[in-house]
CSV table of C-alpha atoms and ligand atoms in Angstrom, one decimal:
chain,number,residue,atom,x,y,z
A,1,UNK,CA,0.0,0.0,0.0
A,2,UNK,CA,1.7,3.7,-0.8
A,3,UNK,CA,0.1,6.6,1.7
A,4,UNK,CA,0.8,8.5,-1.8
A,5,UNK,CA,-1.8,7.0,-3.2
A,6,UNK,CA,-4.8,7.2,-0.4
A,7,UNK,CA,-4.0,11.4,-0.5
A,8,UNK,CA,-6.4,13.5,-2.7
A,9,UNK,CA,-5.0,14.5,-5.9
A,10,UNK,CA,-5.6,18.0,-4.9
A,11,UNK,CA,-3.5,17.9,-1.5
A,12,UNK,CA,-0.6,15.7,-3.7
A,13,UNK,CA,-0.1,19.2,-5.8
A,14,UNK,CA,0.0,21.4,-2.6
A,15,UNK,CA,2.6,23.3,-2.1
A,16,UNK,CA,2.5,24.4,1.8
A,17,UNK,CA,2.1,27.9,2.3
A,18,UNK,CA,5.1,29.9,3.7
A,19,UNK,CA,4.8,32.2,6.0
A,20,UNK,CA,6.9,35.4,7.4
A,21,UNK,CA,7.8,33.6,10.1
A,22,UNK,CA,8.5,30.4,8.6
A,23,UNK,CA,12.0,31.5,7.1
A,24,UNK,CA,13.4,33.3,10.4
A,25,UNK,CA,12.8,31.9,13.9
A,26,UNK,CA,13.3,34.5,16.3
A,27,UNK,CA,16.1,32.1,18.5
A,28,UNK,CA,18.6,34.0,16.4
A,29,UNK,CA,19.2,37.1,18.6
A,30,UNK,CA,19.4,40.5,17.9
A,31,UNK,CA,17.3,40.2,14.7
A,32,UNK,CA,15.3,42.5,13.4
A,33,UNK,CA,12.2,41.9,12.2
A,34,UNK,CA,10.0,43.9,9.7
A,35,UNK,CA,8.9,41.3,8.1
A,36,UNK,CA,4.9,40.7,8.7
A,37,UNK,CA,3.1,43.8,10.2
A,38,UNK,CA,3.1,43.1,13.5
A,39,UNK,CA,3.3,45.9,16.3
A,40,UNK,CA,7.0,46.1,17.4
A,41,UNK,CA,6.3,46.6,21.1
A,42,UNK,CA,7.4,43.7,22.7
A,43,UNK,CA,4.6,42.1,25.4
A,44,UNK,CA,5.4,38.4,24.7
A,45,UNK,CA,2.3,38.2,22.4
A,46,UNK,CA,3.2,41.1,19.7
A,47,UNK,CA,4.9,38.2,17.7
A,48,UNK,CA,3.5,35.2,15.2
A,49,UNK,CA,3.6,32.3,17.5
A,50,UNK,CA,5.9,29.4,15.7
A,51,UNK,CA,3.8,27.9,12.6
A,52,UNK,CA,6.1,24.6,13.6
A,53,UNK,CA,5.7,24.8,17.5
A,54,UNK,CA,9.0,23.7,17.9
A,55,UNK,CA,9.9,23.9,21.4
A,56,UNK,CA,6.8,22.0,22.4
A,57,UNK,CA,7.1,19.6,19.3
A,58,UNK,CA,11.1,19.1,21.2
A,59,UNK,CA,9.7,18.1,24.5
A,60,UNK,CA,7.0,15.8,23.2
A,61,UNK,CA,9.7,14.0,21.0
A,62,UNK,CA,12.0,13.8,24.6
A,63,UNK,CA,9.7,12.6,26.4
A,64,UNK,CA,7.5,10.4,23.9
A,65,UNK,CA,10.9,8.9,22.3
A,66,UNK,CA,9.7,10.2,18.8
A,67,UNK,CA,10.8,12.9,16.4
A,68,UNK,CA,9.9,15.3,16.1
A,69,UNK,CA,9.1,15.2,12.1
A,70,UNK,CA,6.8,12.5,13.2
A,71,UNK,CA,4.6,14.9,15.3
A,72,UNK,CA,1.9,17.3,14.2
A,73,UNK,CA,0.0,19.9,16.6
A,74,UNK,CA,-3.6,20.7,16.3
A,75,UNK,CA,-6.2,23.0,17.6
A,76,UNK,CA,-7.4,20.2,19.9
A,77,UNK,CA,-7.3,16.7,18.3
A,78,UNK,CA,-10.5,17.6,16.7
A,79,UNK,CA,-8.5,20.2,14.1
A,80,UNK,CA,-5.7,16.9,13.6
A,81,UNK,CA,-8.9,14.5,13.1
A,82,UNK,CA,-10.6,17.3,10.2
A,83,UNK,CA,-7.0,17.3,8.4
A,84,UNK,CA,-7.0,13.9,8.5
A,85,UNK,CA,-10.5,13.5,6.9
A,86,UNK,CA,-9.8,16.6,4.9
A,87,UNK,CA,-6.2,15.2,3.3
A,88,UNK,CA,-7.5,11.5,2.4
A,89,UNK,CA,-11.2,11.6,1.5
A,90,UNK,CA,-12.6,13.0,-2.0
A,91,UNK,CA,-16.2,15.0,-0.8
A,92,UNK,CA,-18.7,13.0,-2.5
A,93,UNK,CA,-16.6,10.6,-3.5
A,94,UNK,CA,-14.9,8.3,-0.5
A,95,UNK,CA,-16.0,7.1,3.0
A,96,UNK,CA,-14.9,6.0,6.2
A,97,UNK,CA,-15.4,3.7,8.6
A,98,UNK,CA,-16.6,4.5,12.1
A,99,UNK,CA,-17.4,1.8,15.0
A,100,UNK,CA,-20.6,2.6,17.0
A,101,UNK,CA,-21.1,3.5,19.5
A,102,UNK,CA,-17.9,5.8,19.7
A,103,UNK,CA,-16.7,9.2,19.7
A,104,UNK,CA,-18.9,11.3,17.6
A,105,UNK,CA,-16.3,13.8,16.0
A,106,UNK,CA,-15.9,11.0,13.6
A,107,UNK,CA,-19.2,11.1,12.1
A,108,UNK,CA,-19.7,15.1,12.4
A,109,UNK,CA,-16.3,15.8,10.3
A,110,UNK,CA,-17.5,13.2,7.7
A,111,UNK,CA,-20.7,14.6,7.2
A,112,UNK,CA,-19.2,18.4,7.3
A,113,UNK,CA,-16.6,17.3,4.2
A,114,UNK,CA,-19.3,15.5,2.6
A,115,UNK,CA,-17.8,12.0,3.0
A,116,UNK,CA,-20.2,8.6,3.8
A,117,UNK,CA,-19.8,6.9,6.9
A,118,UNK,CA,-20.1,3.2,7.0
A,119,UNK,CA,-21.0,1.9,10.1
A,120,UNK,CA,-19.3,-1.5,11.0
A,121,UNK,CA,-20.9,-1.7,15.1
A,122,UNK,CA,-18.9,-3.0,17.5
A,123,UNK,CA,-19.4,-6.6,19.2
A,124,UNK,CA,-22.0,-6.7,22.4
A,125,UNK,CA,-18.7,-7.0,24.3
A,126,UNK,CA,-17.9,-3.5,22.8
A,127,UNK,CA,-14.8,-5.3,20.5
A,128,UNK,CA,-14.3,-4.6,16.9
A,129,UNK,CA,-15.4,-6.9,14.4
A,130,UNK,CA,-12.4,-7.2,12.5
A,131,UNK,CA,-13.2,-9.6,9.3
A,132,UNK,CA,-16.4,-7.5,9.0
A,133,UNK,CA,-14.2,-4.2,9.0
A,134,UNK,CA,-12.1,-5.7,6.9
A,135,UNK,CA,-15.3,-7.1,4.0
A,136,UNK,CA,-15.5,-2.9,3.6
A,137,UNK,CA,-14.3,-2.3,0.2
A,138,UNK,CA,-12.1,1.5,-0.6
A,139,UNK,CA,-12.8,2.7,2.9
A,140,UNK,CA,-10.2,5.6,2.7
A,141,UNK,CA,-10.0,5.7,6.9
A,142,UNK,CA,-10.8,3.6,9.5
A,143,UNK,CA,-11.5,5.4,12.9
A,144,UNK,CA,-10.6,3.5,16.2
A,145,UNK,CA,-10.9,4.8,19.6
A,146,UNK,CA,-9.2,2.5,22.1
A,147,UNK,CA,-9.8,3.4,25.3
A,148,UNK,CA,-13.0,3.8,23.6
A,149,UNK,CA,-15.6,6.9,24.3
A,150,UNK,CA,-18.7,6.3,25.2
A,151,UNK,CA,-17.7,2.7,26.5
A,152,UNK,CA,-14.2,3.1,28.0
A,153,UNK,CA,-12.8,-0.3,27.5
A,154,UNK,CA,-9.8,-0.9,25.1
A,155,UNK,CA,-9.8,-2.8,22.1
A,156,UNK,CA,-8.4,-6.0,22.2
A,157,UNK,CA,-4.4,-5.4,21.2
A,158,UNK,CA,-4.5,-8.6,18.9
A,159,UNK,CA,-7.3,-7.1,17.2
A,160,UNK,CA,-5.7,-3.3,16.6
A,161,UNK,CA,-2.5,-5.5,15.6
A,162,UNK,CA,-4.7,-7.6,12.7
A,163,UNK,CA,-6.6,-4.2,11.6
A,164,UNK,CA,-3.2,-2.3,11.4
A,165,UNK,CA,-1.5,-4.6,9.2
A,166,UNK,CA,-4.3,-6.1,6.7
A,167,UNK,CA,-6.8,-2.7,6.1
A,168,UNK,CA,-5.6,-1.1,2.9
A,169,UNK,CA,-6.2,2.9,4.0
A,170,UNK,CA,-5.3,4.7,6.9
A,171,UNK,CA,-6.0,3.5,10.3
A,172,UNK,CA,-7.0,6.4,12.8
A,173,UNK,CA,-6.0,5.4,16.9
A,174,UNK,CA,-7.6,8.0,18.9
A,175,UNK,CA,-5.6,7.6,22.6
A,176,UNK,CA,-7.4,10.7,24.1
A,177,UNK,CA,-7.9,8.5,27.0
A,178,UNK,CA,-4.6,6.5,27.0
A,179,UNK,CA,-3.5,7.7,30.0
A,180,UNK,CA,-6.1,6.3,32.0
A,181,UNK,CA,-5.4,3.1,30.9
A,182,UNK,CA,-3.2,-0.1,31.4
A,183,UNK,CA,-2.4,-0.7,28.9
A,184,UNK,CA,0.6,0.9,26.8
A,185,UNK,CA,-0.1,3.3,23.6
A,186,UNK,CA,1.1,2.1,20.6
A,187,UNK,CA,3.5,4.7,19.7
A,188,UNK,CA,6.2,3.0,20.4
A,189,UNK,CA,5.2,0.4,17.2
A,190,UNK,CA,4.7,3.8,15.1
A,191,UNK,CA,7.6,3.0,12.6
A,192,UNK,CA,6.2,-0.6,12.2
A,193,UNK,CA,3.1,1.0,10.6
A,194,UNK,CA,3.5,3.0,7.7
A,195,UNK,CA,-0.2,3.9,7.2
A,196,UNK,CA,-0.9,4.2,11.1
A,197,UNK,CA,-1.8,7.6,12.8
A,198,UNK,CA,-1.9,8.4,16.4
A,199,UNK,CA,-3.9,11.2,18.4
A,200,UNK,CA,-3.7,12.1,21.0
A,201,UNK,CA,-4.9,15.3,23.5
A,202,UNK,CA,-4.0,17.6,26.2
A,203,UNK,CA,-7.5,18.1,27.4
A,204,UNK,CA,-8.2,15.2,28.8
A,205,UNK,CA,-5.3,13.5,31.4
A,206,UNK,CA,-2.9,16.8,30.9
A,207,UNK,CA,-6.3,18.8,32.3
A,208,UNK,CA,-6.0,21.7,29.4
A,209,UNK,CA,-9.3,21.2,27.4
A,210,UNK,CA,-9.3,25.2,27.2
A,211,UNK,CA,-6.3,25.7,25.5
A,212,UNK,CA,-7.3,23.3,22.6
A,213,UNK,CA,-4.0,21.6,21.9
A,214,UNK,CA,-4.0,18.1,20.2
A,215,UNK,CA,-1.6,15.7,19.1
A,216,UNK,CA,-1.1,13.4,16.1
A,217,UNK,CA,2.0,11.0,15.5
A,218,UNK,CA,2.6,9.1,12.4
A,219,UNK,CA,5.0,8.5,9.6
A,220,UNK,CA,7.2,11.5,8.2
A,221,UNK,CA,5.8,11.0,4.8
A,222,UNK,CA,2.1,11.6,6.7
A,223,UNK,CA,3.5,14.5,8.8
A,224,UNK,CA,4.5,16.2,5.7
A,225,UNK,CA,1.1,16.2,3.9
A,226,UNK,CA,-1.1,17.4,7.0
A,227,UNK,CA,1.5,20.4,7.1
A,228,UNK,CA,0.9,21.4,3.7
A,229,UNK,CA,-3.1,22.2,4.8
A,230,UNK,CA,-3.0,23.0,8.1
A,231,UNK,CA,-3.8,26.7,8.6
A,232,UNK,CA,0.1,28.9,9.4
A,233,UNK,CA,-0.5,29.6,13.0
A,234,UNK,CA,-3.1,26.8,14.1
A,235,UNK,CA,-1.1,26.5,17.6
A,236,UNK,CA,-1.6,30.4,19.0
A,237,UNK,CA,1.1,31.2,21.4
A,238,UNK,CA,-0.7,31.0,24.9
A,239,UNK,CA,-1.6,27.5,23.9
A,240,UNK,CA,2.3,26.8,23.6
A,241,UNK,CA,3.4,28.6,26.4
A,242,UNK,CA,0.7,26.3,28.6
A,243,UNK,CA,1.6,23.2,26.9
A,244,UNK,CA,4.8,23.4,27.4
A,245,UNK,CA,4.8,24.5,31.2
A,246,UNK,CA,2.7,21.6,31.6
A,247,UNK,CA,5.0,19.4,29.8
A,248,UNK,CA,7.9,20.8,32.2
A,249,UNK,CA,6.0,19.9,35.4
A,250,UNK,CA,4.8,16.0,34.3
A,251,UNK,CA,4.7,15.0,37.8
A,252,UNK,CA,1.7,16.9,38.4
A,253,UNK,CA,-0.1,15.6,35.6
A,254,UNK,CA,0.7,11.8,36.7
A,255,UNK,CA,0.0,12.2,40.3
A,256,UNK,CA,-3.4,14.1,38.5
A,257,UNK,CA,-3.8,10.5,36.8
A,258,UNK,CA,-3.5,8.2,39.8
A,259,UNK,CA,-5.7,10.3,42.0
A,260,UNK,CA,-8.5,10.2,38.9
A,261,UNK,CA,-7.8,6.6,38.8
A,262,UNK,CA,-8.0,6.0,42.3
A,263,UNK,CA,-11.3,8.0,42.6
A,264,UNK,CA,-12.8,5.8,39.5
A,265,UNK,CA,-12.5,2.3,41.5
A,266,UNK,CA,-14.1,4.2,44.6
A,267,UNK,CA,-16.5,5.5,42.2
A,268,UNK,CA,-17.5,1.9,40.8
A,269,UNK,CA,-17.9,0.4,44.4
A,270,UNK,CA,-20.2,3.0,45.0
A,271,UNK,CA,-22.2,3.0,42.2
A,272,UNK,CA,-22.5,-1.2,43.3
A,273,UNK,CA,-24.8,0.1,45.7
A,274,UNK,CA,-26.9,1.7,43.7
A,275,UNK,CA,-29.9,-0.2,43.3
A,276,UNK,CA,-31.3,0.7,39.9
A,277,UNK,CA,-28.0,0.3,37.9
A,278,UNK,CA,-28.0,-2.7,36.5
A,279,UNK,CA,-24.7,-2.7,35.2
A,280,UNK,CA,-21.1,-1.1,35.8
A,281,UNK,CA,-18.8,-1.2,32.5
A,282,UNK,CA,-15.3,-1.7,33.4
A,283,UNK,CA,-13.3,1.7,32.3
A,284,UNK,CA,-9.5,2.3,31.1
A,285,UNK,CA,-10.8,6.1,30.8
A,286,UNK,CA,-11.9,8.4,33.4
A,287,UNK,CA,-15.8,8.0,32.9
A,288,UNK,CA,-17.7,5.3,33.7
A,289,UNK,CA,-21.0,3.8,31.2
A,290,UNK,CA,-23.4,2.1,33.6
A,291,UNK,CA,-26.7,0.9,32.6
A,292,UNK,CA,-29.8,1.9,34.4
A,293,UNK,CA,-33.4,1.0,34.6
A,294,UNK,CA,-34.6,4.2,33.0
A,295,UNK,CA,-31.7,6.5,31.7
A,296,UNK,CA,-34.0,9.8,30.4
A,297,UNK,CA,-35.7,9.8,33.9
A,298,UNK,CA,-32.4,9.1,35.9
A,299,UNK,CA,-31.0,12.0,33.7
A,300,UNK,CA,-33.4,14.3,34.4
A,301,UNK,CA,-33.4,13.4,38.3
A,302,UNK,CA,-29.8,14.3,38.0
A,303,UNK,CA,-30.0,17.6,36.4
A,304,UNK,CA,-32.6,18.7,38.5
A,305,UNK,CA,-30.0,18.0,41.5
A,306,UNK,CA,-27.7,20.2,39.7
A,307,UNK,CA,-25.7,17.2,38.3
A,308,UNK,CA,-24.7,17.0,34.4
A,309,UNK,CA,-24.1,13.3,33.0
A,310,UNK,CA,-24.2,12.3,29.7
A,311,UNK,CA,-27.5,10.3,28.6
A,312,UNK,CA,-25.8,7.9,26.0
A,313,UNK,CA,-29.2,6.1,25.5
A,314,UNK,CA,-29.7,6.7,21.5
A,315,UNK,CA,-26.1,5.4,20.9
A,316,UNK,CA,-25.9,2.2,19.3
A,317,UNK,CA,-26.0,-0.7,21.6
A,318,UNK,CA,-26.0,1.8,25.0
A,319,UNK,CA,-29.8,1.5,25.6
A,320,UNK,CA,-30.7,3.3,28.8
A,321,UNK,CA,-26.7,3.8,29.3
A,322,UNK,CA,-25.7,6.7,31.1
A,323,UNK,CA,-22.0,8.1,31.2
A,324,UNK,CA,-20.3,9.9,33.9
A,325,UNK,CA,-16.7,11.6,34.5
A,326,UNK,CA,-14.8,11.1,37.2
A,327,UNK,CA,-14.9,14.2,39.0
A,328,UNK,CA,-13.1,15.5,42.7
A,329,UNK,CA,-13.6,13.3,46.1
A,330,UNK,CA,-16.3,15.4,46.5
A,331,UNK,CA,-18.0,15.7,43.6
A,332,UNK,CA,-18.2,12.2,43.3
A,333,UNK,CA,-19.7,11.7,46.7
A,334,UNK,CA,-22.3,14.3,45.3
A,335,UNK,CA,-22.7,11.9,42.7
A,336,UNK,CA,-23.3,8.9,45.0
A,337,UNK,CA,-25.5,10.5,47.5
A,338,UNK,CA,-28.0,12.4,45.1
A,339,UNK,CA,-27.8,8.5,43.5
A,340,UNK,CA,-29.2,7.4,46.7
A,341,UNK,CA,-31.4,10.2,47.2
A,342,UNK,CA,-33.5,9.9,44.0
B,401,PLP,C1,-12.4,14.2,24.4
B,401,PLP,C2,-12.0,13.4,23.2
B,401,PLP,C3,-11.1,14.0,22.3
B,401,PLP,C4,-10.4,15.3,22.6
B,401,PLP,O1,-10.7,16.2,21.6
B,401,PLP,P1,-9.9,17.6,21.7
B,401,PLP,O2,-10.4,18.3,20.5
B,401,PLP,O3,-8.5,17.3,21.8
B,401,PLP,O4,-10.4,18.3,23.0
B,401,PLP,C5,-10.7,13.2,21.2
B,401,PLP,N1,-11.2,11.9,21.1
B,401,PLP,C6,-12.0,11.4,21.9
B,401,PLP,C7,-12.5,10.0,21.7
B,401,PLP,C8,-12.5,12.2,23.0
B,401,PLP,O5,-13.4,11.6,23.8
């Protein structure tokens, strides 16, 4: 298979657009610039931020063990997902593959680049079907979210493995929740996969969502054609300065993780006692899908206790399925007690 081949002819003719700052990085000292209008009175923000993000791109790559050609930054992993769709698929001409019931973004950026969705469910055991995935003829992407949103189990690694080396288009792993889980993201295997792509997010585990910073890794030869769409300056410069000071103090964000993961497994044995939840789904993500006796009235019973969920009960296979973040100690306990209450 040649990644060549899957791009759209347009995109293949593309030559990226080069910016002012592009050319000059302002590391060399004592420059001068009058290059692109800006208003010379310094105040940290008077200057393009990097179109390249380079600092931020070198600590990801330090701390990932990637390089950094192999890394592309988004206005949240939703902006890396729509260059994805936006490089690959023809409007009106190619589709993708999605696995319900998962992340919707999938479906909304298809339908906004006019590109059919084919639907290929996932097992009752929330599992992809692999041979049926793999009966789809000229799917252009496949889209898998492993630790999977609305679920929050992870796909079977035998079955990402089979999927990643026998579907003849690009396969999509969205990790947004990979730190939540046990299991180990598969960017170390990147270079084993030409046509694989990775995202991944700060706004989940890293606790940014308002700075809208994603990530995608995959092959150079990838990299180098999402560049040559991606808008100049998609990564504005409060957004680097954030990520990166988050990046400088990761022992924050892991203790963050363990105390989310410890207050997910208190969560569970709570919600055990709660008799009109019929079932707990086991989670690698910091939510948790139970099933409930009636979700649109347990729903409303929640909001009206000042309590926002999410009501999952239209999405395939999550019939009266609600799902619910892990929040604080406290919040939790909110959680639990209204439970009770109602
Ligand atoms: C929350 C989430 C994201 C994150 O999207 P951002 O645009 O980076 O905030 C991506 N994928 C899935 C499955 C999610 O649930």
């Amino acid at each position: 298979m040649s990644i060549l081949d899957l791009v759209r002819n347009n995109v293949k003719a593309l030559k990226p657009y080069s910016s002012a700052r592009d050319e000059y990085q302002e590391s060399v000292s004592n420059m001068v610039f009058l290059d692109a209008n800006e208003n010379p009175f310094e105040s940290g923000l008077n200057r393009y931020p990097d179109p390249q993000q380079s600092i931020l791109k070198q600590e990801l790559a330090k701390i990932n063990k990637v390089p950094t050609q192999n890394i592309l930054l988004g206005n949240g992993s939703d902006e890396v997902l729509d260059l994805i769709v936006r490089a690959f698929c023809e409007p009106n001409i190619d589709k993708i593959i999605s696995l319900p019931p998962t992340y919707g973004m999938y479906q909304v950026l298809a339908n906004i680049n006019a590109i059919e969705v084919v639907e290929v469910p996932l097992s009752s055991a929330f599992q992809p079907q692999v041979d049926q995935i793999l009966e789809v003829s000229n799917a252009k992407i496949l889209f898998l979210c492993s630790p999977n949103n609305p679920t929050g189990n992870s796909f079977k690694q035998s079955a990402i493995e089979e999927l990643l080396s026998k579907f003849q288009g690009i396969v999509v792993l969205d990790e947004a929740y990979i730190d939540f889980s046990d299991q180990e993201s598969w960017l170390s295997r990147l270079e084993e996969f030409p046509n694989l792509i990775i995202t991944q997010t700060f706004s989940k585990a890293y606790g940014l969502a308002g700075i809208r910073l994603g990530i995608c890794y995959a092959s150079t030869e990838i990299i180098s054609i999402l560049n040559k769409i991606k808008s100049p300056y998609n990564v504005n410069q409060l957004t680097q300065n954030s990520g990166l000071e988050r990046l400088n103090n990761l022992q924050a964000v892991y203790s963050e993780i363990k105390l989310i993961k410890a207050e997910r497994e208190q969560l569970i044995n709570q919600l055990k006692t709660i008799d009109f939840i019929s079932k707990i789904y086991n989670s690698d993500a910091n939510f948790v899908l139970v099933k409930v006796d009636d979700a649109n009235l347990r729903y409303k019973q929640l909001t009206e206790n000042n309590i926002v969920i999410r009501n999952r009960t239209n999405q395939f296979g999550c019939e009266n399925c609600l799902r619910l973040t892990v929040g604080t100690q406290a919040e939790n306990l909110k959680l639990i007690n209204t439970l009770k209450a109602i």
